[in-house]
XYZ file of C-alpha atoms in Angstrom:
384
model
C 21.659 18.047 13.227
C 22.802 16.642 9.863
C 25.842 17.917 7.900
C 27.775 16.693 4.978
C 26.404 14.530 2.120
C 22.657 13.986 2.188
C 21.722 10.572 3.556
C 19.612 10.108 0.456
C 22.516 10.697 -1.904
C 23.120 7.880 -4.307
C 19.478 6.722 -4.671
C 18.521 5.555 -8.111
C 15.243 4.397 -9.532
C 14.744 2.279 -12.672
C 11.764 0.512 -14.199
C 12.443 -2.375 -16.656
C 10.234 -2.691 -19.694
C 6.774 -3.811 -18.705
C 4.847 -6.279 -20.795
C 1.121 -5.882 -21.342
C -1.192 -8.013 -23.423
C -4.957 -7.535 -23.698
C -7.782 -8.509 -25.977
C -11.592 -8.317 -25.941
C -14.539 -9.520 -27.984
C -18.074 -8.238 -28.157
C -21.375 -9.864 -29.289
C -24.663 -8.052 -29.486
C -27.941 -10.041 -29.617
C -31.037 -7.838 -29.882
C -33.583 -10.598 -29.177
C -32.233 -13.222 -26.761
C -33.912 -14.351 -23.522
C -36.106 -11.530 -22.284
C -34.484 -8.722 -24.064
C -31.301 -7.609 -25.754
C -27.856 -8.522 -24.612
C -24.506 -6.795 -25.281
C -21.883 -9.355 -24.252
C -18.260 -8.614 -23.800
C -15.322 -10.840 -22.721
C -11.674 -9.985 -22.355
C -8.203 -10.861 -21.208
C -5.513 -8.831 -19.556
C -1.870 -9.747 -18.740
C 0.615 -7.261 -17.209
C 4.091 -8.055 -16.015
C 6.444 -5.460 -14.528
C 9.924 -5.571 -12.951
C 11.139 -2.550 -11.063
C 13.581 -1.501 -8.434
C 15.036 1.234 -6.326
C 18.664 0.903 -5.356
C 21.731 2.727 -4.112
C 25.145 3.333 -5.628
C 28.200 3.266 -3.364
C 29.377 6.612 -2.126
C 33.035 7.459 -2.471
C 34.996 7.799 0.795
C 35.993 11.359 -0.356
C 32.329 12.481 0.151
C 31.489 10.427 3.264
C 31.475 6.760 2.232
C 28.633 4.293 2.890
C 27.919 5.323 6.456
C 26.397 8.008 8.565
C 27.358 9.295 12.067
C 24.901 10.292 14.844
C 25.816 12.718 17.655
C 23.916 13.500 20.877
C 24.508 17.101 21.916
C 27.828 16.935 20.049
C 28.960 13.606 21.673
C 29.562 10.532 19.432
C 26.549 8.254 19.678
C 25.935 5.891 16.743
C 27.484 4.553 13.587
C 25.063 3.620 10.686
C 26.446 1.400 7.893
C 24.665 1.080 4.442
C 24.753 -1.997 2.240
C 25.549 -0.116 -0.950
C 25.877 -0.857 -3.743
C 22.562 -2.624 -4.331
C 19.729 -2.706 -6.839
C 16.980 -5.031 -5.821
C 14.612 -6.164 -8.477
C 11.009 -7.152 -7.853
C 8.451 -8.688 -10.370
C 4.664 -8.494 -10.181
C 2.476 -10.294 -12.703
C -1.334 -10.009 -13.013
C -3.423 -12.208 -15.387
C -7.132 -11.664 -15.621
C -10.178 -12.654 -17.635
C -13.542 -11.006 -17.466
C -17.130 -11.413 -18.837
C -19.834 -8.719 -18.899
C -23.472 -8.400 -20.078
C -25.427 -5.242 -20.581
C -28.913 -6.709 -20.464
C -31.813 -4.572 -21.554
C -35.069 -6.052 -20.056
C -37.833 -4.276 -22.001
C -37.577 -0.508 -22.283
C -37.403 0.414 -18.591
C -34.839 -1.869 -16.874
C -31.115 -2.342 -17.832
C -28.867 -4.621 -15.882
C -25.031 -4.381 -16.020
C -23.667 -7.767 -14.911
C -20.052 -8.872 -14.848
C -17.409 -10.936 -13.258
C -13.588 -10.752 -13.282
C -11.183 -13.491 -12.271
C -7.505 -12.570 -11.636
C -4.291 -14.204 -10.660
C -1.864 -11.871 -8.992
C 1.645 -13.126 -8.651
C 4.800 -11.625 -7.116
C 8.294 -12.859 -6.813
C 11.956 -11.961 -6.497
C 13.926 -12.985 -9.527
C 17.419 -14.512 -9.179
C 19.927 -11.715 -8.677
C 23.116 -10.726 -6.953
C 24.457 -7.812 -4.947
C 28.072 -6.689 -5.081
C 30.110 -6.573 -1.910
C 30.481 -3.160 -0.242
C 32.488 -1.596 2.516
C 30.278 -2.950 5.360
C 28.215 -5.753 3.755
C 29.380 -8.867 1.935
C 28.335 -9.811 -1.616
C 25.047 -11.813 -1.809
C 23.177 -13.838 -4.441
C 19.712 -15.373 -4.270
C 17.741 -17.776 -6.236
C 14.101 -17.228 -7.331
C 12.018 -16.360 -4.220
C 8.294 -16.857 -4.635
C 5.820 -14.597 -2.852
C 2.140 -15.310 -2.182
C 0.095 -15.937 -5.211
C -3.421 -14.494 -4.963
C -6.507 -15.485 -6.876
C -9.787 -13.481 -6.710
C -13.317 -13.270 -8.102
C -14.693 -9.825 -8.532
C -18.445 -9.827 -9.430
C -20.642 -6.818 -10.121
C -24.333 -6.181 -10.322
C -25.646 -2.775 -11.305
C -29.064 -1.636 -12.718
C -30.768 1.380 -14.233
C -34.622 1.671 -13.948
C -36.906 4.166 -15.606
C -39.231 4.858 -12.670
C -42.098 6.575 -14.539
C -41.622 5.087 -18.019
C -41.230 8.530 -19.477
C -37.468 8.633 -19.547
C -37.487 11.632 -17.073
C -36.813 9.778 -13.758
C -34.087 7.143 -13.350
C -33.059 5.040 -10.412
C -29.538 3.637 -10.597
C -27.490 1.612 -8.204
C -25.927 -1.764 -7.377
C -22.942 -3.484 -5.867
C -19.502 -4.295 -7.074
C -16.397 -5.929 -5.673
C -12.928 -4.735 -6.460
C -9.675 -6.519 -5.725
C -6.289 -4.744 -5.394
C -3.690 -5.419 -7.973
C -0.486 -6.970 -6.723
C 1.575 -4.357 -4.994
C 5.373 -4.411 -5.579
C 5.892 -3.063 -2.041
C 4.331 -6.254 -0.694
C 6.928 -8.385 -2.386
C 10.059 -6.173 -2.010
C 10.617 -7.094 1.703
C 11.311 -10.704 0.550
C 14.378 -9.508 -1.293
C 17.598 -10.184 0.597
C 19.228 -7.473 -1.512
C 16.866 -4.764 -0.327
C 18.503 -1.526 0.799
C 19.509 -1.961 4.486
C 21.256 -0.020 7.221
C 22.762 -1.365 10.459
C 23.041 0.711 13.618
C 25.935 0.313 15.999
C 27.218 2.072 19.092
C 30.223 4.227 18.256
C 33.177 5.404 20.289
C 35.284 8.083 18.634
C 38.585 6.805 20.105
C 40.821 9.446 18.447
C 38.419 12.309 18.855
C 38.488 13.414 15.257
C 34.694 13.425 14.851
C 34.826 10.776 12.089
C 34.723 7.003 11.938
C 38.022 5.012 11.788
C 38.577 1.271 11.759
C 38.516 -0.274 15.164
C 36.018 2.175 16.724
C 33.007 -0.127 16.125
C 32.588 -3.829 16.524
C 30.825 -4.533 13.188
C 29.878 -8.146 14.035
C 26.050 -8.541 13.877
C 24.631 -9.594 17.228
C 27.681 -8.642 19.375
C 28.233 -5.809 21.812
C 28.015 -2.770 19.509
C 25.202 -3.950 17.169
C 21.812 -2.339 17.775
C 19.486 -3.204 14.904
C 19.159 -3.773 11.107
C 16.307 -1.924 9.370
C 15.351 -0.786 5.867
C 17.006 2.223 4.370
C 15.090 5.021 2.832
C 11.720 3.727 1.604
C 12.754 0.052 1.810
C 10.867 -2.239 4.041
C 12.380 -3.832 7.151
C 14.575 -6.841 6.529
C 14.094 -10.463 7.601
C 10.666 -11.050 6.214
C 8.905 -14.416 5.703
C 6.427 -14.929 2.803
C 2.961 -15.702 3.985
C 1.331 -18.162 1.607
C -2.107 -17.310 3.160
C -1.666 -13.536 2.715
C -5.131 -12.261 1.686
C -5.804 -9.864 -1.062
C -7.242 -6.498 -0.053
C -10.759 -6.120 -1.502
C -13.439 -3.419 -1.593
C -17.219 -3.768 -1.662
C -18.972 -0.739 -3.001
C -22.750 -0.084 -2.844
C -24.348 2.845 -4.617
C -27.835 4.228 -5.217
C -28.869 7.443 -7.046
C -32.028 9.147 -8.184
C -31.950 11.330 -11.221
C -34.773 13.598 -12.473
C -35.092 15.811 -15.471
C -36.842 19.013 -14.225
C -36.934 20.802 -17.607
C -35.536 20.354 -21.098
C -31.785 19.720 -20.949
C -31.627 20.223 -17.161
C -31.536 17.453 -14.515
C -30.633 16.899 -10.888
C -29.230 13.853 -9.215
C -28.785 12.676 -5.619
C -26.393 9.789 -4.995
C -25.421 7.786 -1.905
C -22.283 5.543 -1.815
C -20.906 3.169 0.764
C -17.517 1.484 0.416
C -15.838 -1.091 2.677
C -12.191 -2.101 2.346
C -11.316 -5.321 4.125
C -8.336 -7.643 4.519
C -6.200 -4.526 4.659
C -2.507 -5.631 4.678
C -0.299 -4.951 7.714
C 3.184 -6.159 8.806
C 3.307 -8.424 11.825
C 6.474 -9.297 13.778
C 6.165 -12.999 14.485
C 8.861 -12.943 17.200
C 7.936 -9.590 18.892
C 4.182 -9.361 18.909
C 1.932 -6.684 20.347
C 1.758 -8.540 23.674
C 5.523 -7.851 24.272
C 4.981 -4.023 24.477
C 4.595 -4.041 28.270
C 6.485 -0.943 29.286
C 4.281 2.071 29.422
C 5.694 5.609 29.149
C 3.353 8.440 30.187
C 4.224 12.104 29.807
C 2.218 15.328 29.841
C 0.858 16.434 26.441
C 3.154 19.291 25.322
C 0.588 20.974 23.052
C 1.197 22.420 19.660
C 4.647 23.924 20.484
C 6.051 20.452 21.521
C 7.329 21.844 24.912
C 6.061 20.872 28.294
C 5.340 23.656 30.742
C 4.137 26.367 28.386
C 0.784 28.077 28.051
C -0.567 25.891 25.314
C -0.257 22.548 27.314
C -3.787 20.915 27.500
C -4.619 20.787 31.234
C -4.717 17.204 32.623
C -3.933 15.563 29.310
C -1.237 12.909 29.033
C 0.213 10.791 26.221
C 1.257 7.131 26.632
C 3.364 5.044 24.317
C 4.635 1.544 24.804
C 7.989 -0.199 24.515
C 9.226 -3.730 24.723
C 12.102 -5.103 26.976
C 15.520 -4.284 25.785
C 16.383 -7.994 25.413
C 13.773 -8.238 22.602
C 15.430 -5.525 20.522
C 17.986 -7.803 18.924
C 17.909 -9.013 15.298
C 17.029 -12.511 16.608
C 13.562 -11.170 17.559
C 12.790 -9.811 14.024
C 10.744 -11.810 11.588
C 8.040 -10.011 9.785
C 5.248 -11.253 7.587
C 2.303 -9.625 5.859
C -1.171 -10.459 7.157
C -4.765 -9.185 6.675
C -5.859 -7.368 9.861
C -9.612 -7.323 10.587
C -9.082 -4.284 12.901
C -7.817 -2.272 9.882
C -11.098 -2.466 7.901
C -11.877 0.860 6.247
C -15.296 2.372 5.479
C -16.360 5.408 3.390
C -19.827 6.983 3.224
C -20.518 9.624 0.549
C -23.498 11.730 -0.483
C -23.538 13.813 -3.557
C -25.993 16.253 -5.089
C -25.582 17.386 -8.686
C -27.360 19.765 -11.074
C -26.483 19.782 -14.757
C -27.666 21.659 -17.903
C -26.545 19.876 -20.908
C -24.927 21.703 -23.746
C -27.657 23.600 -25.655
C -27.890 27.089 -27.197
C -24.188 27.339 -26.848
C -23.819 26.956 -23.059
C -23.775 24.361 -20.291
C -23.538 24.200 -16.474
C -22.477 21.574 -14.031
C -22.605 22.120 -10.245
C -22.308 19.647 -7.475
C -21.768 19.219 -3.707
C -20.466 16.117 -1.974
C -19.603 15.085 1.487
C -17.571 12.031 2.666
C -17.134 10.429 6.091
C -14.051 8.171 6.203
C -13.198 5.669 8.914
C -9.512 4.593 8.486
C -8.447 3.067 11.800
C -4.789 2.528 11.072
C -2.225 3.733 8.466
C -2.004 1.537 5.328
C 0.748 -1.087 5.338
C 1.683 -0.183 8.966
C 3.222 -2.509 11.602
C 0.952 -4.054 14.116
C 1.771 -2.691 17.536
C 0.081 -0.655 20.286
C 1.727 2.601 19.266
C 0.460 2.491 15.683
C -2.995 1.474 16.771
């Protein structure tokens, strides 16, 4: 049960002016080494600074804290580190080269490669002091710098030489752009909240000074976590953090059945690997040793009703209480081989091109996805 000012009140979003520079050059050679070549080279540079912060809430409308009750009894006090406005910068620089190579009249190759440098860092900044958190300033904090090569090899082949049947396909690799959410956890000014045990000494149903020991790590302190959409605090940059990539294979057969009408069948396979997850270096999956098994309550969420699946139980895992302190929290981002994602798609299409004033396009596709864990999730038995 929540009453009073919304816990999300005071959230602000701002995006500073991004800088983007790009250029390209093309060169067509009709007779060069076994056919014609349409060369293209280019350069991209994009830099963006953004942030999501919180303004301080006046004490007249609740202040920078929230109260939790258990069946009406005082339970916990949650303190927010407002005001804060963390800023995060991501910077991508890339160059690419491509060649559309026509080998005779039946075969065309689309070849290319892209090299990119993806950088992320926390610029020097400060946070004002609030009611429950002291002021803080940080110097430049560098995140992992990632460099990647993304080649591609695609082809189109006129099977019969009449221009009526085409076989198309190939392989390409794609690298994720630098994600600001992967850099934000390094920011010591990120939005945080601290949970404490609370005793309502005067019974007025509100927090008063002296009812909570606000010292981190002492008797009343429970944990410090991210607030809202912010990542959990106390994160170490991983210089070996991989860049998520995707290999995509495709093959299609297209046939003109009559004038202006063609059908096409396409198969596609994609594999995303080095998927990023968060790993706690001080409280790994092996520490989740306490099993909790309960009957499956069914759709209504209540045990002992008619919709309970017979003989089905749910188990989740916990770690010992002594590992719940802030001293056992140090996260870093890693690539998890167990999180590799695959996608298989088949598509059938029929199209009548625009002629005599009308056109038709119809298609059917089916995709089978294998996504073993949620994206950017924490590595622990419960998530898996």
